[in-house]
Coordinates of C-alpha atoms in Angstrom, one line a residue:
M169 CA 51.5 52.1 -19.1
N170 CA 54.1 51.0 -16.5
P171 CA 52.3 49.5 -13.5
P172 CA 54.4 51.3 -10.8
L173 CA 53.7 54.6 -12.5
R174 CA 50.0 53.9 -12.7
A175 CA 50.0 52.9 -9.0
A176 CA 51.9 56.1 -8.1
R177 CA 49.4 58.2 -9.9
A178 CA 46.4 56.5 -8.3
A179 CA 48.0 56.9 -4.8
T180 CA 48.6 60.6 -5.5
F181 CA 45.0 61.0 -6.4
I182 CA 43.9 59.4 -3.2
Y183 CA 46.2 61.5 -1.1
F184 CA 44.7 64.7 -2.7
V185 CA 41.2 63.3 -1.9
L186 CA 42.4 62.6 1.7
A187 CA 43.7 66.1 2.1
G188 CA 40.5 67.6 0.7
T189 CA 38.4 65.4 3.0
L190 CA 40.3 66.3 6.1
M191 CA 40.0 70.0 5.5
G192 CA 36.4 69.7 4.4
T193 CA 35.5 67.7 7.5
W194 CA 36.9 70.5 9.7
V195 CA 35.0 73.2 7.7
V196 CA 31.6 71.6 7.9
H197 CA 32.0 71.2 11.7
I198 CA 32.9 74.9 12.3
P199 CA 29.5 76.0 13.4
A200 CA 29.1 73.2 15.9
I201 CA 32.6 73.7 17.4
E202 CA 32.1 77.4 17.5
T203 CA 28.9 76.9 19.6
R204 CA 30.4 74.4 21.9
V205 CA 33.6 76.4 22.6
G206 CA 31.4 79.5 23.2
I207 CA 33.0 82.0 20.9
N208 CA 31.6 84.6 18.5
H209 CA 32.3 85.0 14.8
A210 CA 35.0 87.7 15.4
T211 CA 36.9 85.4 17.7
L212 CA 36.6 82.5 15.3
G213 CA 38.0 84.7 12.5
S214 CA 41.0 85.4 14.6
L215 CA 41.5 81.8 15.4
L216 CA 41.3 80.8 11.8
V217 CA 44.3 83.0 11.2
L218 CA 46.3 80.6 13.3
L219 CA 45.1 77.7 11.0
G220 CA 46.6 79.6 8.1
L221 CA 49.8 80.6 9.8
G222 CA 50.3 77.0 10.9
A223 CA 49.7 75.8 7.3
F224 CA 52.2 78.3 6.0
A225 CA 54.9 77.2 8.5
G226 CA 54.2 73.5 7.7
M227 CA 54.7 74.1 4.0
Q228 CA 58.1 75.7 4.6
V229 CA 59.2 72.8 6.7
A230 CA 57.9 70.0 4.5
G231 CA 59.4 71.1 1.2
P232 CA 63.1 70.7 2.2
L233 CA 62.3 67.5 4.1
T234 CA 60.6 66.0 1.0
D235 CA 63.7 66.9 -1.1
R236 CA 66.0 65.3 1.5
F237 CA 64.1 62.1 2.5
G238 CA 61.9 61.5 -0.5
P239 CA 58.1 61.6 -0.9
R240 CA 57.7 57.9 -0.1
L241 CA 58.6 58.6 3.5
V242 CA 57.4 62.2 3.9
V243 CA 54.0 62.0 2.2
P244 CA 52.6 59.1 4.3
A245 CA 54.1 60.6 7.5
T246 CA 52.4 63.9 6.9
G247 CA 49.2 62.1 5.9
V248 CA 49.2 60.3 9.3
L249 CA 49.9 63.5 11.2
A250 CA 47.3 65.6 9.3
S251 CA 44.7 62.8 9.9
A252 CA 45.6 62.4 13.6
T253 CA 45.4 66.1 14.4
L254 CA 42.0 66.5 12.8
M255 CA 40.4 65.3 16.0
L256 CA 42.0 68.0 18.1
P257 CA 39.5 70.8 17.3
G258 CA 36.7 68.3 18.2
L259 CA 38.3 67.9 21.7
A260 CA 38.7 71.6 22.4
R261 CA 36.7 73.0 25.3
D262 CA 37.8 76.6 25.4
P263 CA 39.2 79.2 22.9
W264 CA 42.8 78.5 24.0
M265 CA 42.5 74.8 23.4
L266 CA 40.9 75.5 20.0
A267 CA 43.7 78.0 19.1
G268 CA 46.4 75.3 19.8
A269 CA 44.4 72.7 18.0
L270 CA 44.0 74.8 14.8
L271 CA 47.7 75.8 14.9
V272 CA 48.8 72.2 15.0
F273 CA 46.2 70.9 12.5
G274 CA 47.1 73.7 10.1
F275 CA 50.8 72.9 10.4
C276 CA 50.3 69.2 9.6
N277 CA 48.0 70.0 6.7
G278 CA 50.5 72.4 5.3
C279 CA 53.1 69.6 5.4
L280 CA 50.8 67.2 3.6
D281 CA 49.9 69.8 1.0
V282 CA 53.4 70.5 -0.1
S283 CA 54.8 66.9 0.2
M284 CA 51.9 65.5 -2.0
N285 CA 52.3 68.3 -4.5
A286 CA 56.1 67.6 -4.7
H287 CA 55.3 64.0 -5.4
A288 CA 52.8 65.0 -8.0
V289 CA 55.5 66.9 -9.8
H290 CA 57.6 63.7 -9.7
V291 CA 54.7 61.7 -11.2
E292 CA 54.2 64.4 -13.8
K293 CA 57.8 64.3 -14.8
A294 CA 57.6 60.5 -15.2
Y295 CA 54.5 60.9 -17.4
G296 CA 56.1 63.6 -19.5
R297 CA 52.8 65.3 -19.9
P298 CA 50.6 67.5 -17.7
V299 CA 48.7 65.7 -15.0
M300 CA 48.8 68.2 -12.2
S301 CA 45.4 69.8 -12.7
A302 CA 43.5 66.5 -12.2
F303 CA 45.2 66.0 -8.9
H304 CA 44.0 69.4 -7.7
A305 CA 40.5 68.6 -8.9
T306 CA 40.3 65.6 -6.6
F307 CA 41.1 67.8 -3.6
S308 CA 37.8 69.5 -4.3
I309 CA 36.1 66.1 -4.6
G310 CA 37.4 65.4 -1.1
G311 CA 35.5 68.4 0.2
V312 CA 32.3 67.0 -1.3
I313 CA 32.9 63.6 0.4
A314 CA 33.4 65.4 3.7
A315 CA 30.1 67.3 3.4
L316 CA 28.2 64.1 2.6
A317 CA 29.9 62.1 5.4
A318 CA 29.2 64.9 7.9
A319 CA 25.6 65.0 6.9
G320 CA 25.2 61.3 7.3
A321 CA 27.0 61.4 10.7
A322 CA 24.8 64.2 11.9
G323 CA 21.7 62.3 10.8
A324 CA 23.0 59.3 12.8
G325 CA 23.3 61.4 15.9
M326 CA 27.2 61.4 16.1
S327 CA 28.8 64.2 17.9
P328 CA 31.4 66.4 16.1
A329 CA 34.2 64.9 18.2
A330 CA 33.1 61.4 17.2
T331 CA 32.9 62.3 13.6
L332 CA 36.3 64.0 13.5
G333 CA 37.8 61.0 15.4
A334 CA 36.4 58.5 13.0
C335 CA 37.6 60.5 10.0
A336 CA 41.0 60.8 11.6
A337 CA 41.3 57.0 12.2
L338 CA 40.3 56.2 8.6
G339 CA 42.7 58.8 7.3
I340 CA 45.6 57.3 9.2
V341 CA 44.8 53.9 7.7
I342 CA 44.6 55.3 4.2
A343 CA 47.8 57.3 4.5
L344 CA 49.7 54.2 5.6
A345 CA 48.1 51.9 3.1
L346 CA 49.1 54.1 0.1
A347 CA 52.7 54.5 1.0
R348 CA 53.9 51.5 -1.1
G349 CA 52.3 53.0 -4.2
L350 CA 54.4 56.1 -4.2
L351 CA 57.4 56.4 -6.5
P352 CA 60.8 55.7 -4.9
G353 CA 63.4 58.4 -4.6
T354 CA 63.0 62.1 -5.4
P355 CA 63.5 64.2 -8.5
A356 CA 66.9 64.9 -7.1
N357 CA 67.9 61.3 -7.6
V358 CA 66.6 61.1 -11.2
A359 CA 69.1 61.5 -14.0
A360 CA 68.4 64.8 -15.8
T361 CA 69.0 65.5 -19.4
P362 CA 71.9 67.8 -20.3
A363 CA 69.5 70.6 -21.0
E364 CA 67.8 70.1 -17.6
Q365 CA 71.2 70.1 -15.9
A366 CA 72.2 73.4 -17.6
L367 CA 68.9 75.0 -16.7
A368 CA 69.1 73.8 -13.1
A369 CA 72.7 75.1 -12.8
R370 CA 71.5 78.6 -13.8
R371 CA 68.5 78.5 -11.6
R372 CA 70.3 77.4 -8.5
G373 CA 72.1 80.7 -8.5
T374 CA 68.8 82.7 -8.3
V375 CA 65.4 82.4 -6.8
R376 CA 63.9 85.2 -8.8
R377 CA 61.9 83.0 -11.1
I378 CA 60.5 81.0 -8.2
W379 CA 59.4 84.2 -6.4
I380 CA 57.7 85.4 -9.6
L381 CA 55.7 82.2 -9.7
A382 CA 55.0 82.6 -6.0
A383 CA 53.7 86.2 -6.6
L384 CA 51.4 84.9 -9.4
A385 CA 50.2 82.2 -7.0
L386 CA 49.4 84.8 -4.5
T387 CA 47.3 86.9 -6.9
T388 CA 45.5 83.9 -8.3
M389 CA 44.7 82.3 -5.0
L390 CA 43.7 85.7 -3.6
C391 CA 41.0 85.8 -6.3
E392 CA 40.0 82.2 -5.5
G393 CA 39.7 83.0 -1.7
A394 CA 37.6 86.1 -2.4
A395 CA 35.2 84.1 -4.5
N396 CA 34.9 81.4 -1.8
D397 CA 33.8 83.9 0.8
W398 CA 32.0 86.6 -1.1
S399 CA 30.2 85.0 -4.0
T400 CA 27.2 84.0 -2.0
L401 CA 27.0 87.4 -0.2
H402 CA 27.2 89.1 -3.5
L403 CA 24.1 87.4 -4.8
K404 CA 22.2 87.9 -1.5
D405 CA 23.2 91.5 -0.6
V406 CA 23.8 93.1 -4.0
L407 CA 21.3 91.3 -6.2
G408 CA 18.7 90.4 -3.6
A409 CA 18.6 86.7 -4.2
P410 CA 16.9 84.5 -1.6
A411 CA 19.4 82.7 0.7
G412 CA 18.8 79.3 -0.9
L413 CA 19.4 80.6 -4.4
A414 CA 22.4 82.8 -3.3
A415 CA 24.2 79.7 -2.0
F416 CA 24.5 78.5 -5.5
G417 CA 26.8 81.4 -6.2
Y418 CA 29.7 79.6 -4.5
G419 CA 28.4 76.3 -5.7
T420 CA 28.5 77.5 -9.3
F421 CA 32.1 78.8 -8.9
A422 CA 33.3 75.6 -7.2
A423 CA 31.7 73.3 -9.6
A424 CA 33.1 75.2 -12.6
M425 CA 36.6 75.2 -11.0
T426 CA 36.5 71.4 -10.4
T427 CA 35.3 70.7 -13.9
G428 CA 38.0 73.0 -15.4
R429 CA 40.7 71.2 -13.5
L430 CA 39.5 67.8 -14.8
L431 CA 40.0 69.2 -18.3
A432 CA 43.0 71.5 -17.9
D433 CA 45.7 68.9 -18.3
R434 CA 44.5 68.1 -21.9
V435 CA 44.4 71.8 -22.7
A436 CA 47.9 72.3 -21.3
A437 CA 49.2 69.3 -23.2
R438 CA 48.0 70.7 -26.4
F439 CA 48.6 74.4 -26.0
G440 CA 51.2 74.6 -23.3
S441 CA 51.1 75.8 -19.6
M442 CA 51.7 79.4 -20.6
A443 CA 48.6 79.5 -22.7
V444 CA 46.5 78.0 -19.8
L445 CA 47.8 80.7 -17.4
R446 CA 47.6 83.6 -19.9
Y447 CA 44.2 83.0 -21.5
G448 CA 42.8 81.5 -18.3
S449 CA 43.5 84.5 -16.2
A450 CA 42.5 86.9 -19.0
T451 CA 39.1 85.1 -19.3
A452 CA 38.8 85.1 -15.5
A453 CA 39.1 88.9 -15.7
V454 CA 36.1 88.9 -18.0
G455 CA 34.2 86.5 -15.8
I456 CA 34.6 88.5 -12.6
T457 CA 33.7 91.8 -14.4
I458 CA 30.5 90.2 -15.6
A459 CA 29.7 89.1 -12.1
A460 CA 30.5 92.6 -10.7
F461 CA 28.1 94.4 -13.1
A462 CA 25.5 91.6 -13.5
P463 CA 22.0 93.1 -13.7
S464 CA 20.4 89.9 -12.5
T465 CA 21.1 86.7 -10.5
W466 CA 21.4 84.5 -13.6
A467 CA 23.9 86.9 -15.2
A468 CA 25.9 86.7 -12.0
F469 CA 25.8 82.9 -12.2
V470 CA 27.3 83.1 -15.6
G471 CA 30.1 85.4 -14.4
W472 CA 31.0 83.3 -11.4
A473 CA 31.0 80.1 -13.5
L474 CA 33.3 81.7 -16.1
F475 CA 35.5 83.0 -13.3
G476 CA 35.9 79.5 -11.7
L477 CA 36.3 77.7 -15.0
S478 CA 39.0 80.1 -16.2
L479 CA 41.0 80.2 -12.9
S480 CA 40.9 76.4 -12.5
G481 CA 44.0 75.6 -14.5
C482 CA 46.2 78.5 -13.3
I483 CA 47.4 77.3 -9.9
P484 CA 48.3 73.7 -11.1
Q485 CA 50.5 75.2 -13.8
L486 CA 52.3 77.4 -11.3
F487 CA 52.9 74.5 -8.9
S488 CA 54.1 72.3 -11.7
A489 CA 56.5 75.0 -13.0
A490 CA 57.9 75.5 -9.6
G491 CA 58.6 71.8 -9.2
H492 CA 60.2 71.4 -12.6
T493 CA 62.4 74.5 -12.4
D494 CA 65.0 72.5 -10.4
P495 CA 64.2 68.8 -9.8
A496 CA 66.8 68.7 -7.0
A497 CA 64.8 71.3 -5.0
A498 CA 61.2 70.5 -6.1
G499 CA 59.9 70.3 -2.6
A500 CA 61.4 73.6 -1.4
N501 CA 60.3 75.4 -4.6
V502 CA 56.8 74.1 -4.4
S503 CA 56.7 75.2 -0.7
R504 CA 57.6 78.8 -1.6
V505 CA 54.9 79.0 -4.3
A506 CA 52.3 77.1 -2.3
G507 CA 53.0 79.1 0.9
L508 CA 52.7 82.5 -0.7
G509 CA 49.6 81.3 -2.6
Y510 CA 48.0 80.2 0.6
L511 CA 48.6 83.6 2.2
G512 CA 46.8 85.0 -0.8
M513 CA 43.9 82.6 -0.3
L514 CA 43.7 83.9 3.3
A515 CA 44.1 87.5 2.4
G516 CA 41.5 87.6 -0.4
P517 CA 38.4 87.7 1.8
A518 CA 39.9 90.2 4.2
V519 CA 41.0 92.5 1.4
I520 CA 37.5 92.5 -0.1
G521 CA 36.1 93.1 3.3
W522 CA 38.3 96.1 3.9
L523 CA 37.4 97.6 0.5
T524 CA 33.7 97.4 1.3
H525 CA 34.2 100.2 3.7
L526 CA 35.1 102.4 0.7
T527 CA 32.8 101.2 -2.0
A528 CA 30.0 98.7 -2.8
L529 CA 30.7 95.0 -2.6
N530 CA 30.4 94.4 -6.4
H531 CA 32.7 97.3 -7.2
T532 CA 35.5 95.7 -5.0
F533 CA 35.6 92.8 -7.5
L534 CA 37.3 95.2 -10.0
L535 CA 40.5 94.6 -7.9
L536 CA 40.2 90.9 -8.9
T537 CA 39.8 92.0 -12.5
L538 CA 43.1 93.9 -12.3
L539 CA 44.9 91.0 -10.6
C540 CA 43.8 88.6 -13.3
A541 CA 44.9 91.0 -16.0
A542 CA 48.3 91.4 -14.4
T543 CA 48.7 87.6 -14.1
A544 CA 47.9 87.3 -17.8
L545 CA 50.6 89.8 -18.7
A546 CA 53.1 88.0 -16.5
A547 CA 52.3 84.5 -17.9
G548 CA 55.5 84.6 -20.1
V549 CA 57.3 83.2 -17.0
L550 CA 55.9 79.8 -18.1
R551 CA 57.3 80.1 -21.6
S552 CA 58.3 76.8 -23.1
G553 CA 61.8 75.8 -22.0
S554 CA 61.7 77.6 -18.7
G555 CA 60.4 74.9 -16.4
A556 CA 57.9 73.2 -18.7
T557 CA 56.9 69.6 -18.2
P558 CA 60.0 67.5 -19.1
E559 CA 60.2 64.4 -21.0
P560 CA 59.2 61.2 -19.2
E561 CA 61.8 59.3 -17.1
P562 CA 62.6 56.3 -19.3
E563 CA 62.9 53.8 -16.5
L564 CA 59.4 54.6 -15.2
A565 CA 57.4 55.7 -18.2
S566 CA 58.6 53.9 -21.3
S567 CA 54.9 53.3 -22.2
S568 CA 53.2 56.0 -20.2
H569 CA 51.4 57.7 -23.2

């Protein structure tokens, strides 16, 4: 394997871990910051919308910038900004300060998310085989690191502001140290094959395919967001599980999703990205239906595990396809797909909450069944030859397999 390519892949892994750790560190400190600022859950929910809106805006800005200036400049810069702004929520003393802090932190995290995914597409192109799912798995690992670090800091008596500040400082160092490992240039600067050039020429005239991918990302991440926020409440309120046992509902889903993403690249390499999306979303429909009608806690665990495992490979395939559709606009295309997907992640919990006014919580999960089934039917957008993972770049990956 070519050493620069190996280094670029390792650096990309660490940037994904960094992004997951930054977001996870904020999440685990939400209760403490909520108490110190003196707001209730309803106000916090409104402020979290600003975090999402900031992230969406950052994604739209970072995509074109990555295409223009290259990931070697943009990814470290956004990593530094995302790390530095992590400390802002810890410094907030009132709701208005927290609102501004979350808007800025969300914006910088959105920039990092899209720029590192655009670079991941570049790495995947150099490898000539699927590697995107493993990158997304390490984001989840970052969340685990954040939880462990926060627990250790709390045990040592550190305040939330001190913990967030220490994580921010370490994140800045890591973001800068990894910069040299990133691949030079952008997909726009890489010589494309005649077939790629012909496909890109056709795609530059329309964004229809990108918006189909974005719509699929929205439905898939809506399902993921709903599972994140409602799986534990489902076990506790519908099935009567004790609070400690109910917490494993989300844990089961998250662990299954992380495991699936560690395995999904090999599945995609053997059967193709379309198969991962089609059969993954179809099986996810079965999993969430099992959870919805589970007669016992353990049956629900099976349903949530199958749901997470099946969904795990879907989003990475959509991000990858968006980046490979037109290498000259990989960042912009990833930003569209990631941005709409992120809105789906935010909307998922709210949509389920609204539906609980009309029917029982477990019955609302049938909406997720329908969305997964629709995604399976639309998976043909990833048909081989329409944005599939290209052959490796000869100057970077002559021995990458």
